[in-house]
GROMACS .gro file of C-alpha atoms in nm:
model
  453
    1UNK     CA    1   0.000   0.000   0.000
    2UNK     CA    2   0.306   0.222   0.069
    3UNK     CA    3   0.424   0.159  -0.299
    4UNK     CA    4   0.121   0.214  -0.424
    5UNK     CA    5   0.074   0.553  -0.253
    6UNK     CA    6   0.444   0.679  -0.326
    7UNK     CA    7   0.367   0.583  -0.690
    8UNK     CA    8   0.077   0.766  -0.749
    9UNK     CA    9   0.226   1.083  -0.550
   10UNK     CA   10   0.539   1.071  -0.752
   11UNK     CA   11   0.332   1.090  -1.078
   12UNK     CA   12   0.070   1.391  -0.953
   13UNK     CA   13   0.356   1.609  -0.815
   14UNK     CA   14   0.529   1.578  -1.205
   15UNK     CA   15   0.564   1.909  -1.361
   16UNK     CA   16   0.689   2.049  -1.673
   17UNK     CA   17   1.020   2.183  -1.740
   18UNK     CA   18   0.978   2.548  -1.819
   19UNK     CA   19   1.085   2.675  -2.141
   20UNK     CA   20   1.215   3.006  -2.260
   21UNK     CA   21   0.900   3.272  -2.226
   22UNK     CA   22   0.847   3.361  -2.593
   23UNK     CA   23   0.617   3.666  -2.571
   24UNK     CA   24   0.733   3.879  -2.239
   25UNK     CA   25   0.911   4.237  -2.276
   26UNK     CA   26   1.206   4.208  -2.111
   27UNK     CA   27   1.305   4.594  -2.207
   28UNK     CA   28   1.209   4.715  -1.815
   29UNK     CA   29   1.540   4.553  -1.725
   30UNK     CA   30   1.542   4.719  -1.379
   31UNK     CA   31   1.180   4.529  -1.324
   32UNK     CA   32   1.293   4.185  -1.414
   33UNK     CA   33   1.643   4.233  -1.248
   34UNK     CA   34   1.420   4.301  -0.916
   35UNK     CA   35   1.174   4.052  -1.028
   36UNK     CA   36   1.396   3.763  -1.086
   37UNK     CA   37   1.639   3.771  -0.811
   38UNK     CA   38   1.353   3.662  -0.584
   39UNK     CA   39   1.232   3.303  -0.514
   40UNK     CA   40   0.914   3.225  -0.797
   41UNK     CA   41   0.629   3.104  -0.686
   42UNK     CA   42   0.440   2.961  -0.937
   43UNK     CA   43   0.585   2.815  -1.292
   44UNK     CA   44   0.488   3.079  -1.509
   45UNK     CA   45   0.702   3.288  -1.269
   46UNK     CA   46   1.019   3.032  -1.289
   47UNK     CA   47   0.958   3.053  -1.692
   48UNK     CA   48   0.951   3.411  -1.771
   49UNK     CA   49   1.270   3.459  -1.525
   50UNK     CA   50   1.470   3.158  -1.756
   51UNK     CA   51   1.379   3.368  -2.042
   52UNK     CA   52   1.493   3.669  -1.859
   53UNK     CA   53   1.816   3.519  -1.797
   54UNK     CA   54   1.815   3.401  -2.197
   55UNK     CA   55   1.740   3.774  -2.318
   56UNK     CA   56   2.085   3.873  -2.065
   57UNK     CA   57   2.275   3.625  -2.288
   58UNK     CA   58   2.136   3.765  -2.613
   59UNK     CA   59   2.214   4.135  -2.499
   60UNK     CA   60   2.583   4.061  -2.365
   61UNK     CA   61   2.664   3.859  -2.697
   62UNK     CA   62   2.473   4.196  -2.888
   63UNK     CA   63   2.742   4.417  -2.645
   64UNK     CA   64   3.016   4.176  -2.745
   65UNK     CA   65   2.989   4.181  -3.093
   66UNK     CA   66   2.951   4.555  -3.072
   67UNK     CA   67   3.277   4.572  -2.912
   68UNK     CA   68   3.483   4.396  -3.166
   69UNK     CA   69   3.330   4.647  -3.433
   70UNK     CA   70   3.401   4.920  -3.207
   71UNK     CA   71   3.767   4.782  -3.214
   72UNK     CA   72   3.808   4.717  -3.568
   73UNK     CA   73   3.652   5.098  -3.625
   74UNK     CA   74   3.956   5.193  -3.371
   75UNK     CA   75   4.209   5.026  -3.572
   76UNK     CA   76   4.164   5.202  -3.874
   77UNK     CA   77   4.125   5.512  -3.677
   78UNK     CA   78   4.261   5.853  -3.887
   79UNK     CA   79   4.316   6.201  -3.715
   80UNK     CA   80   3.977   6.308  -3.887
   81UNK     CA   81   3.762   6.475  -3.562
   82UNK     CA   82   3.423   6.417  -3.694
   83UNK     CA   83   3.512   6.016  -3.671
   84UNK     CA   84   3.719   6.082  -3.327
   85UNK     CA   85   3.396   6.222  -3.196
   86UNK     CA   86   3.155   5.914  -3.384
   87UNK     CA   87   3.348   5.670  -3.188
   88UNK     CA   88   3.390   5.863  -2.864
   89UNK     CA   89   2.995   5.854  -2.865
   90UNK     CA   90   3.007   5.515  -2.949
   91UNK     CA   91   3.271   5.408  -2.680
   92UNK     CA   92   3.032   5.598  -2.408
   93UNK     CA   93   2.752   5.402  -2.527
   94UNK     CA   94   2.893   5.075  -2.463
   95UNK     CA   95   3.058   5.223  -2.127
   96UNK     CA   96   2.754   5.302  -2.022
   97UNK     CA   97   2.591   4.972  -2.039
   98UNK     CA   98   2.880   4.839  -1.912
   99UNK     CA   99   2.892   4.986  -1.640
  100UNK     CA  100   2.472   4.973  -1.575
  101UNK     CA  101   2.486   4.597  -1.628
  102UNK     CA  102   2.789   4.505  -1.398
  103UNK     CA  103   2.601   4.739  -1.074
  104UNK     CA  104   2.251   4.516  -1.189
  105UNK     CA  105   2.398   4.235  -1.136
  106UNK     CA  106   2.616   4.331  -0.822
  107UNK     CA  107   2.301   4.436  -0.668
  108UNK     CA  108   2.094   4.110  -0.778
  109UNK     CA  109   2.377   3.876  -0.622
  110UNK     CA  110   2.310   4.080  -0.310
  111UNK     CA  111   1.952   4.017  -0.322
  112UNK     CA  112   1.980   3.643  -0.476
  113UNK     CA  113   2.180   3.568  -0.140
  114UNK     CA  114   1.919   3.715   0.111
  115UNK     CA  115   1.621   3.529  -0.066
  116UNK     CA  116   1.845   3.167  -0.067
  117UNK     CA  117   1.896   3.188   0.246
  118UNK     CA  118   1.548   3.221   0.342
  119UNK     CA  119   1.414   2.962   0.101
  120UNK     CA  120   1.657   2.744   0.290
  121UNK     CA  121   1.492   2.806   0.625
  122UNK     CA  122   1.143   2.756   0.440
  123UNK     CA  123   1.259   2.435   0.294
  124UNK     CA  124   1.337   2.278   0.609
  125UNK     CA  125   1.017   2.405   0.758
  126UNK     CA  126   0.804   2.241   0.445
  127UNK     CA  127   0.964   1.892   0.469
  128UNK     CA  128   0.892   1.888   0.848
  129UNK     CA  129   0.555   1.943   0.726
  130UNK     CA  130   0.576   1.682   0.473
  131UNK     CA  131   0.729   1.429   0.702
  132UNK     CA  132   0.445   1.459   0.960
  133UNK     CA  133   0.149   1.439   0.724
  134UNK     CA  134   0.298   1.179   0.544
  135UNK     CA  135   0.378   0.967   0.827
  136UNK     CA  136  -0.011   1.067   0.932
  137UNK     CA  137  -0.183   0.942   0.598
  138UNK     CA  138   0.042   0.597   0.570
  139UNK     CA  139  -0.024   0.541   0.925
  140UNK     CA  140  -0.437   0.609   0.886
  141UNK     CA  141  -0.464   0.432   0.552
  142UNK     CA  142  -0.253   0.092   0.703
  143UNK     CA  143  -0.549   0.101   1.003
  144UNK     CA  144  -0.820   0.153   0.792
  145UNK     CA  145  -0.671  -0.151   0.554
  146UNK     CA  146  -0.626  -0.349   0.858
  147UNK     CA  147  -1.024  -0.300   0.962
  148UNK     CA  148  -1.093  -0.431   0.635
  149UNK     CA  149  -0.915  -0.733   0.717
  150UNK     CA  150  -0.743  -0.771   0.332
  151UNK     CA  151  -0.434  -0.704   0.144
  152UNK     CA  152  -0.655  -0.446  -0.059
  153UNK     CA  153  -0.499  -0.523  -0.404
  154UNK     CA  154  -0.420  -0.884  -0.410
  155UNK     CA  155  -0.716  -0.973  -0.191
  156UNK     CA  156  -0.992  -0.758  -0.367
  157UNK     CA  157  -0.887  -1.006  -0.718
  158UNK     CA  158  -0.834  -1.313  -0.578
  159UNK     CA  159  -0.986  -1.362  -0.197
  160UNK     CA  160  -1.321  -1.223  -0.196
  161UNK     CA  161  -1.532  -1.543  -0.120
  162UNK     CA  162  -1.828  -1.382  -0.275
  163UNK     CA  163  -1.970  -1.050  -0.425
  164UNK     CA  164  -2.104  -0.933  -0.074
  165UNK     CA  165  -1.714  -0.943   0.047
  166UNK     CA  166  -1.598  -0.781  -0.238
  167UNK     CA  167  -1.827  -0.505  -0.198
  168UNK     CA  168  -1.730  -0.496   0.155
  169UNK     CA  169  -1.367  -0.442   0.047
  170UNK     CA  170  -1.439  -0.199  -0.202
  171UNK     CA  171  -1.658   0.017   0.047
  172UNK     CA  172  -1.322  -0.018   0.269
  173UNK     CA  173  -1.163   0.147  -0.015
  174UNK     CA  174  -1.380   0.430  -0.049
  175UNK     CA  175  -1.370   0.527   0.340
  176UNK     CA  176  -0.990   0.538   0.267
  177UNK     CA  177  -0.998   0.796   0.001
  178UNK     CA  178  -1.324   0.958   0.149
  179UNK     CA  179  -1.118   1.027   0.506
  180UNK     CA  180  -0.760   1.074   0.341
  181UNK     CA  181  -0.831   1.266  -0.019
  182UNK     CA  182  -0.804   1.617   0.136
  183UNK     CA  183  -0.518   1.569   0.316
  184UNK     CA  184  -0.353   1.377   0.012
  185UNK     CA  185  -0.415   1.623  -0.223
  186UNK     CA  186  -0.246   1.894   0.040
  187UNK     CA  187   0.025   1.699   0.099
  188UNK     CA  188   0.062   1.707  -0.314
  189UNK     CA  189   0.035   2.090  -0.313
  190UNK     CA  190   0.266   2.089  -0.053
  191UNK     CA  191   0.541   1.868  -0.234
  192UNK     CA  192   0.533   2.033  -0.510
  193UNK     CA  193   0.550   2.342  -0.347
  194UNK     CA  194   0.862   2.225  -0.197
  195UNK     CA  195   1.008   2.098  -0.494
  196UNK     CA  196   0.943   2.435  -0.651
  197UNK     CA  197   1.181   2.649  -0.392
  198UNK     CA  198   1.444   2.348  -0.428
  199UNK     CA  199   1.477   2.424  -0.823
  200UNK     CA  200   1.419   2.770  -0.755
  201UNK     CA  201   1.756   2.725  -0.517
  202UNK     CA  202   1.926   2.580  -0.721
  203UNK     CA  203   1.821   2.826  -1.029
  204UNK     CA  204   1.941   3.128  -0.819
  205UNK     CA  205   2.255   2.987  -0.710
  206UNK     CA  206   2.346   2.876  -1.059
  207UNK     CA  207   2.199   3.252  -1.182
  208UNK     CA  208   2.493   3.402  -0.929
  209UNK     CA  209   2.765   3.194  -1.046
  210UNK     CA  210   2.702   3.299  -1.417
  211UNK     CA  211   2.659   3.652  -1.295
  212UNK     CA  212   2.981   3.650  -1.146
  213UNK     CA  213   3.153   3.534  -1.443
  214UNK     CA  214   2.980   3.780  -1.682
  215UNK     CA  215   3.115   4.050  -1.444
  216UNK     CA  216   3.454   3.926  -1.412
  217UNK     CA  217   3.421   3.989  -1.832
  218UNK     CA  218   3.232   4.314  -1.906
  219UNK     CA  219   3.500   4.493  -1.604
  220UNK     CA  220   3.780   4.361  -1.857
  221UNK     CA  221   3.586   4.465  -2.157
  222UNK     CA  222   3.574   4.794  -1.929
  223UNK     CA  223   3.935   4.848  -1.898
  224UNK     CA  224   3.955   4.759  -2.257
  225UNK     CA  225   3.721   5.043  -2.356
  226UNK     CA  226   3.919   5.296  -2.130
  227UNK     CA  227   4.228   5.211  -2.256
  228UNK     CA  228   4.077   5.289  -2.627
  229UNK     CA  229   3.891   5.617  -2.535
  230UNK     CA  230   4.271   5.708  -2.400
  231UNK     CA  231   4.391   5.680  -2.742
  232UNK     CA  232   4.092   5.859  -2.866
  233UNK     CA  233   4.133   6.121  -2.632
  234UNK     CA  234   4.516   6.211  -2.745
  235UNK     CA  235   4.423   6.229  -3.105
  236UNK     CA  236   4.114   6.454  -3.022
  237UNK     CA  237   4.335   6.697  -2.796
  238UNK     CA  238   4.544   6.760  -3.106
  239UNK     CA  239   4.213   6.935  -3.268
  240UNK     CA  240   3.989   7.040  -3.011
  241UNK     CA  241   4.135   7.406  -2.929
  242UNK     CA  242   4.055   7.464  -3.355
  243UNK     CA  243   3.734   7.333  -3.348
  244UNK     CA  244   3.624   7.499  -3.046
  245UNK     CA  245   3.755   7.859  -3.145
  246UNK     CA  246   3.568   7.805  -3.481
  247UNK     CA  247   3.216   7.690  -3.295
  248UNK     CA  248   3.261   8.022  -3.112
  249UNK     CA  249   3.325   8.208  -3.415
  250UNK     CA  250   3.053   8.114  -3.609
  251UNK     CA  251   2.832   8.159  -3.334
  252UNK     CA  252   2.939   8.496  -3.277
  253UNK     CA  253   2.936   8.581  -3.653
  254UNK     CA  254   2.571   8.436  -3.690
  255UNK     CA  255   2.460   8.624  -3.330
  256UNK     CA  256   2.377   8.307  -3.244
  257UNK     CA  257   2.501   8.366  -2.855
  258UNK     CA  258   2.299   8.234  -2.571
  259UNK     CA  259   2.036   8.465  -2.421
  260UNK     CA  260   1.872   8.237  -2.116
  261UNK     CA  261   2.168   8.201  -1.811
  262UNK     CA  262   2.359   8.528  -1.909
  263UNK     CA  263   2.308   8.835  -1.648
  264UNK     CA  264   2.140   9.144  -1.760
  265UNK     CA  265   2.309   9.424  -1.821
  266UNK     CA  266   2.093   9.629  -1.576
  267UNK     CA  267   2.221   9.491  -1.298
  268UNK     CA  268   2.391   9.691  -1.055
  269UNK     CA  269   2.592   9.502  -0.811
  270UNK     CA  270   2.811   9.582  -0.497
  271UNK     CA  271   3.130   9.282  -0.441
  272UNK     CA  272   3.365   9.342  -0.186
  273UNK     CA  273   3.728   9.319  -0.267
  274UNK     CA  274   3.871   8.994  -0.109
  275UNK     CA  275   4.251   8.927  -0.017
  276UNK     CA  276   4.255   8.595  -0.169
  277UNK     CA  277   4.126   8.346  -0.297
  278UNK     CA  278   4.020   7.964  -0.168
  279UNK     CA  279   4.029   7.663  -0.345
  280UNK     CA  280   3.669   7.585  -0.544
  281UNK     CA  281   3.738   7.246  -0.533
  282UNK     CA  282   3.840   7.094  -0.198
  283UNK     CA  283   3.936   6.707  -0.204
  284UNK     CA  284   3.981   6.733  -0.539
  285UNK     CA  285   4.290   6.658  -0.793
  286UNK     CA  286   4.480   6.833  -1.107
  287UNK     CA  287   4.450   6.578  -1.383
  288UNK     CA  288   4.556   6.786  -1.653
  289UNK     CA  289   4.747   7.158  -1.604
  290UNK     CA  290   4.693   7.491  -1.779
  291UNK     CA  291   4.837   7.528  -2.156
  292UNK     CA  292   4.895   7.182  -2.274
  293UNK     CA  293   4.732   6.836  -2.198
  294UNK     CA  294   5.001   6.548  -2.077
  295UNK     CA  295   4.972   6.379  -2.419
  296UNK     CA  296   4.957   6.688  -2.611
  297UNK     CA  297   4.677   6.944  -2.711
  298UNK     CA  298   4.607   7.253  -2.625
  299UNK     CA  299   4.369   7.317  -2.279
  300UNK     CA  300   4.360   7.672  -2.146
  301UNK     CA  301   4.253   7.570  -1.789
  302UNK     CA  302   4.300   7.383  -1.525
  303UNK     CA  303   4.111   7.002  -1.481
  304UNK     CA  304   4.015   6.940  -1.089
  305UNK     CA  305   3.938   6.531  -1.113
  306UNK     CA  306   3.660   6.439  -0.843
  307UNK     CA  307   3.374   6.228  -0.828
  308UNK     CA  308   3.031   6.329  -0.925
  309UNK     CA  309   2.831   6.535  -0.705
  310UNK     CA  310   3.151   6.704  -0.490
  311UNK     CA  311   3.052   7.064  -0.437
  312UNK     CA  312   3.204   7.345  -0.650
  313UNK     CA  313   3.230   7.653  -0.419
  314UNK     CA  314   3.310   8.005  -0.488
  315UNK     CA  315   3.661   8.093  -0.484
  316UNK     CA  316   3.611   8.475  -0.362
  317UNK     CA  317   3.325   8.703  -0.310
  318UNK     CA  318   3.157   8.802  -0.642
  319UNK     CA  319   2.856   8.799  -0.896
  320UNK     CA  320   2.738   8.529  -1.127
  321UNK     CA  321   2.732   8.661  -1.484
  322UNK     CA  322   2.638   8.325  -1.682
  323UNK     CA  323   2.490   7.971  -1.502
  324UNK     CA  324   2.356   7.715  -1.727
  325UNK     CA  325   2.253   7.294  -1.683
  326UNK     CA  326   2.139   7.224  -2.044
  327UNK     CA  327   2.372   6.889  -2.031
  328UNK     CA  328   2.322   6.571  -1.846
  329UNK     CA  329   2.518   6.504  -1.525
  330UNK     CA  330   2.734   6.156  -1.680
  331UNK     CA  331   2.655   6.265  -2.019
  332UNK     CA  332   2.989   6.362  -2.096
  333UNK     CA  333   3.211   6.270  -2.424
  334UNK     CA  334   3.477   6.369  -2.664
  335UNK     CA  335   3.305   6.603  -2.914
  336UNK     CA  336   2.971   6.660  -2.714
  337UNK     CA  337   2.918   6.989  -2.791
  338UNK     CA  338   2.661   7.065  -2.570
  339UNK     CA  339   2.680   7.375  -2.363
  340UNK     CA  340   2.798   7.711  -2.349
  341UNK     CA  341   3.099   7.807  -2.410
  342UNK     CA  342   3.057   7.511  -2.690
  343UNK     CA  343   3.144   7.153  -2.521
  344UNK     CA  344   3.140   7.293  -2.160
  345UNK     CA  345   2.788   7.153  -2.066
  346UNK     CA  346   2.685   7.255  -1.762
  347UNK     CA  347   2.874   7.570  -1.694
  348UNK     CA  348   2.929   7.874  -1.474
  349UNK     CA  349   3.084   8.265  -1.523
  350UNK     CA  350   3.093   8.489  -1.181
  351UNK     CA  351   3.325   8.780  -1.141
  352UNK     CA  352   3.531   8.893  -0.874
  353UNK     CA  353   3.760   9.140  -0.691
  354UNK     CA  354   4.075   8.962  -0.545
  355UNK     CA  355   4.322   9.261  -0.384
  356UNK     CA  356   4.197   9.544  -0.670
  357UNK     CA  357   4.203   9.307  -0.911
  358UNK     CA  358   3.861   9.168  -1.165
  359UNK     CA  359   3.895   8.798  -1.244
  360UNK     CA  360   3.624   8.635  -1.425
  361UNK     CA  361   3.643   8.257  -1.357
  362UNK     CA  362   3.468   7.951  -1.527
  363UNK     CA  363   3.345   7.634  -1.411
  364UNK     CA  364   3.245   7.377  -1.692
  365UNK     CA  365   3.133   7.013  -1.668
  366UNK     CA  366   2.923   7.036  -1.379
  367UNK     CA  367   2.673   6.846  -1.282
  368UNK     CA  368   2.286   6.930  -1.415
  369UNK     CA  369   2.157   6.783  -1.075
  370UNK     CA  370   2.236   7.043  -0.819
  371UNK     CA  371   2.264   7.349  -0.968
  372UNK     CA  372   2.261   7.626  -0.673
  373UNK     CA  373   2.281   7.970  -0.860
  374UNK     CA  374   2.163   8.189  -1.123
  375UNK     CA  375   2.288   8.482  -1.317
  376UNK     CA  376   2.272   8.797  -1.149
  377UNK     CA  377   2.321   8.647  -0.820
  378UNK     CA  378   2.574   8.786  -0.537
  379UNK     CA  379   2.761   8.462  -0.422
  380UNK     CA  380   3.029   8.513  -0.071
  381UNK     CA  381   3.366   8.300  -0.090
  382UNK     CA  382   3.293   7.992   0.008
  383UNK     CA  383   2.934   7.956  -0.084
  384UNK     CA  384   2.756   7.615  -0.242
  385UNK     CA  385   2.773   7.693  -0.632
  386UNK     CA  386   2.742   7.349  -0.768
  387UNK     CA  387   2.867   6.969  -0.809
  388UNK     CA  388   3.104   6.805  -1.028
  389UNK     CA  389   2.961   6.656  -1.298
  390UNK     CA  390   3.073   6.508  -1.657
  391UNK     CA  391   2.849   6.725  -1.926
  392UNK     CA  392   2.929   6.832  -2.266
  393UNK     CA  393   3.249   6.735  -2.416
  394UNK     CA  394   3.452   6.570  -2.115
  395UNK     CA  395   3.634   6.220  -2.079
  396UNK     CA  396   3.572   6.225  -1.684
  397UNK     CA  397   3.431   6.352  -1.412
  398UNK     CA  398   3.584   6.655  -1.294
  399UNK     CA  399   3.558   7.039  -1.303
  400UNK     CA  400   3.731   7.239  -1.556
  401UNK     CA  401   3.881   7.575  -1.401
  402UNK     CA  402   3.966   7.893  -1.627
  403UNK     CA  403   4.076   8.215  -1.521
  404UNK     CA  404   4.058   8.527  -1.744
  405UNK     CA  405   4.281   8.846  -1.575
  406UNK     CA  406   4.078   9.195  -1.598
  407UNK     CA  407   4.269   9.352  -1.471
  408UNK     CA  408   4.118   9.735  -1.374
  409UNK     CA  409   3.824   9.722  -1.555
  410UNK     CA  410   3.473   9.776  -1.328
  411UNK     CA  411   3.230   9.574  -1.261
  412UNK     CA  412   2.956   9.726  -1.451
  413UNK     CA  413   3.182   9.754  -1.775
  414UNK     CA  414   3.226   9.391  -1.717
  415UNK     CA  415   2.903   9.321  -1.697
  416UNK     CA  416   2.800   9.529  -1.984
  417UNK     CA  417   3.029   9.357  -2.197
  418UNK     CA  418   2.944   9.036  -2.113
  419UNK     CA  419   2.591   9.060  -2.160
  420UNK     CA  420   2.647   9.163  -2.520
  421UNK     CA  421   2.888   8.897  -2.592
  422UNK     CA  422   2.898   8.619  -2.349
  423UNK     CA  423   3.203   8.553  -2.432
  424UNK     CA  424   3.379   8.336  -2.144
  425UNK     CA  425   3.687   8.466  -2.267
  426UNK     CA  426   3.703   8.813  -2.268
  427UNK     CA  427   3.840   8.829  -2.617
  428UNK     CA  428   4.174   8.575  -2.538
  429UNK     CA  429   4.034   8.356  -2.744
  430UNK     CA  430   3.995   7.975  -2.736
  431UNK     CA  431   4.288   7.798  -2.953
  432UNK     CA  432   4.611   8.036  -2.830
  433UNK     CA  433   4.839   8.055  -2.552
  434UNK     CA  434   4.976   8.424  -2.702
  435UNK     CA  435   4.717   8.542  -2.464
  436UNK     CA  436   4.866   8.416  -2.116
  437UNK     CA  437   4.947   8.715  -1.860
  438UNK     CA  438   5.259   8.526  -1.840
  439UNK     CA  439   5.335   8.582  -2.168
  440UNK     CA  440   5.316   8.964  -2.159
  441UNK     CA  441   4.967   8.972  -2.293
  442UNK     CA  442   4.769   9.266  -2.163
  443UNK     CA  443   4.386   9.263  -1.993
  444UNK     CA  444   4.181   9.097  -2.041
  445UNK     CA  445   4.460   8.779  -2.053
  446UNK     CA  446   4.472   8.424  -1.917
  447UNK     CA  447   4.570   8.326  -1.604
  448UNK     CA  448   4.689   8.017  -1.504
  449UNK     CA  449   4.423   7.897  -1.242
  450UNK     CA  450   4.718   7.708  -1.064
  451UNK     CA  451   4.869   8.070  -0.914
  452UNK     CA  452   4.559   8.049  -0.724
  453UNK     CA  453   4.419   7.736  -0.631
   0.00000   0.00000   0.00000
């Protein structure tokens, strides 16, 4: 009678294997991520998460063969900036998703962990369960056997002395599945139930050992990509300075200057000569000086390398003359041109006195999230202006630092001329060193930001 009952369990607790989920949209990736690392409960849940898993392969083979065009475009690379900036684009694309799919699955082997370990406690629970009712049902179903004084299968065929006694037996039957066929079909539920969380188990712990692997390979696809947006960036340093003087040229020739962010020329504003000034930047590091780039190129200003979202604070008491967060905070790239001055993305112009002396000083590649001031507005050293970002055209986060000399021109001729022009520069121009105050040039000249900060 055991047998018997084991065999007919085994074959109502079968189930079918699932098989990839044809018709779902997996393109809510940060759903089925969240979805998926938690225990299923049900088989259509277990299906739709294989097929989850099976549209991850398909997209890391897609970034895969992506890459290896990417690298064959590199290869053949020419000093030509319109491709430099095509495949700068296209290397921050596939960074991007790089870097979004290795922190998904970090997060869902965090959360894969937690649920295993609780399906593990549930498990144990369950087969308690099991244990108990089964022992419960074998032991009812051998006494009510017993009362019918037969060996049910063999003695229903072949001892019933006449039809009275094998209507007897068969009646003995009936009270077995009539008292036991609720609790049977519970204990089924309950199996299956069980064997459910043991595949799921096993599913997530697999699902975390091919996560780790696939991270272990996009991070080295990672430092591959760097390592070619390096090379991109030397050859694009070479020509940036030209192409940036000539966007500003053409925008000035076609008045085709910014209006929104720039001050009015109405405003009348009291600042406070300071006797120094205070680093913008604190925490932060020079990753590339004023004049020259390390691997060549021109770059007018000073680079202050931080992560996203440290403040940028005001270097002396003054007034902001231009603030502007067209540009995504991480949106940064060789040849994005977004922003103002061109490439700059989110940027900011405020003037101040330092010991009789006008500076205007810049602030470009901040972040859009953030933003604490507007044009017009009377800042004191020190003050919250904004975060570091990586807008417009920019390899990295970090905060770009120029410093134009007025030397004893007023604040309301600065202002006045600034309105008109918004020209971060002052007239020094964007592709020439001829203008440095260290090179004898005259106000309005270029500072090195380093003498200050």
């Amino acid at each position: 009678m055991k047998k018997l009952f084991s065999c007919i369990l085994c074959l109502s607790l079968m189930v079918c294997i699932p098989v990839y989920a044809q018709d779902v949209d997996y393109s809510d990736e940060d759903y089925w991520y969240a979805t998926c690392s938690k225990v299923q409960t049900s088989q259509e849940g277990v299906k739709a998460c294989v097929g989850f898993q099976n549209y991850l392969d398909d997209q890391f083979n897609k970034l895969k063969e992506e890459m290896e065009s990417y690298k064959n475009d590199l290869g053949s690379l020419q000093l030509n900036s319109s491709r430099i900036e095509e495949l700068a684009k296209k290397q921050k694309t596939l960074s991007d998703s790089l870097d979004s799919q290795v922190k998904n699955m970090e997060n869902q082997i965090v959360e894969i962990n937690k649920e295993i370990e609780a399906v593990k406690v549930e498990i144990e629970e369950k087969q308690k369960e099991i244990d108990k009712w089964s022992d419960q049902i074998s032991t009812r179903m051998i006494n009510e056997q017993a009362g019918t004084g037969t060996n049910i299968l063999i003695d229903l065929i072949m001892g019933s002395s006449s039809l009275n006694e094998m209507f007897r037996r068969f009646s003995g039957i009936e009270r077995i599945t009539a008292s036991d066929q609720e609790q049977i079909e519970q204990l089924s539920d309950l199996k299956k139930e069980l064997e459910l969380k043991k595949d799921e188990q096993e599913r997530l712990s697999d699902q975390i050992e091919e996560q780790k692997e696939r991270i272990e390979e996009e991070k080295a696809f990672a430092q591959e990509l760097q390592a070619s947006y390096d090379q991109l960036a030397e050859e694009y340093r070479k020509v940036e300075a030209d192409l940036k003087q000539k966007l500003q040229e053409q925008a000035a020739a076609s008045n085709n200057i910014p209006s929104a962010g720039v001050i009015s020329p109405s405003v009348e504003v009291t600042v406070p000569s300071v006797s120094g000034f205070i680093n913008p930047v604190p925490g932060a590091y020079r990753s590339a000086g004023t004049w020259a780039y390390p691997g060549g190129g021109m770059h007018l200003g000073e680079d202050m390398a931080a992560s996203i979202g440290t403040p940028v604070i005001a270097p002396a008491d003054g007034v902001i003359i231009y603030a502007s967060n067209p540009a995504p905070t991480n949106g940064g790239y060789l040849g994005n041109w977004t922003g103002w001055p061109y490439g700059g993305g989110n940027t900011i112009e405020m003037l101040c006195n330092v010991n009789g002396t006008l500076y205007a000083i810049s602030f470009a590649h901040l972040a859009q999230e953030g933003f604490g001031v507007s044009a017009g507005q009377v800042v004191s050293q020190g003050q919250y202006l904004a975060a570091v970002g990586n807008s417009g055209n920019s390899s990295g986060a970090h905060c770009h630092i120029e410093v134009i000399n007025l030397g004893s021109m007023s604040m309301e001729t600065a202002i006045s001329r600034f309105a008109a022009s918004a020209d971060f520069a002052f007239g020094a121009g964007w592709n020439t060193t001829a203008t440095a105050c260290e090179a004898g040039a005259s106000a309005p000249c270029r500072e090195r930001p380093e003498r200050f900060f």
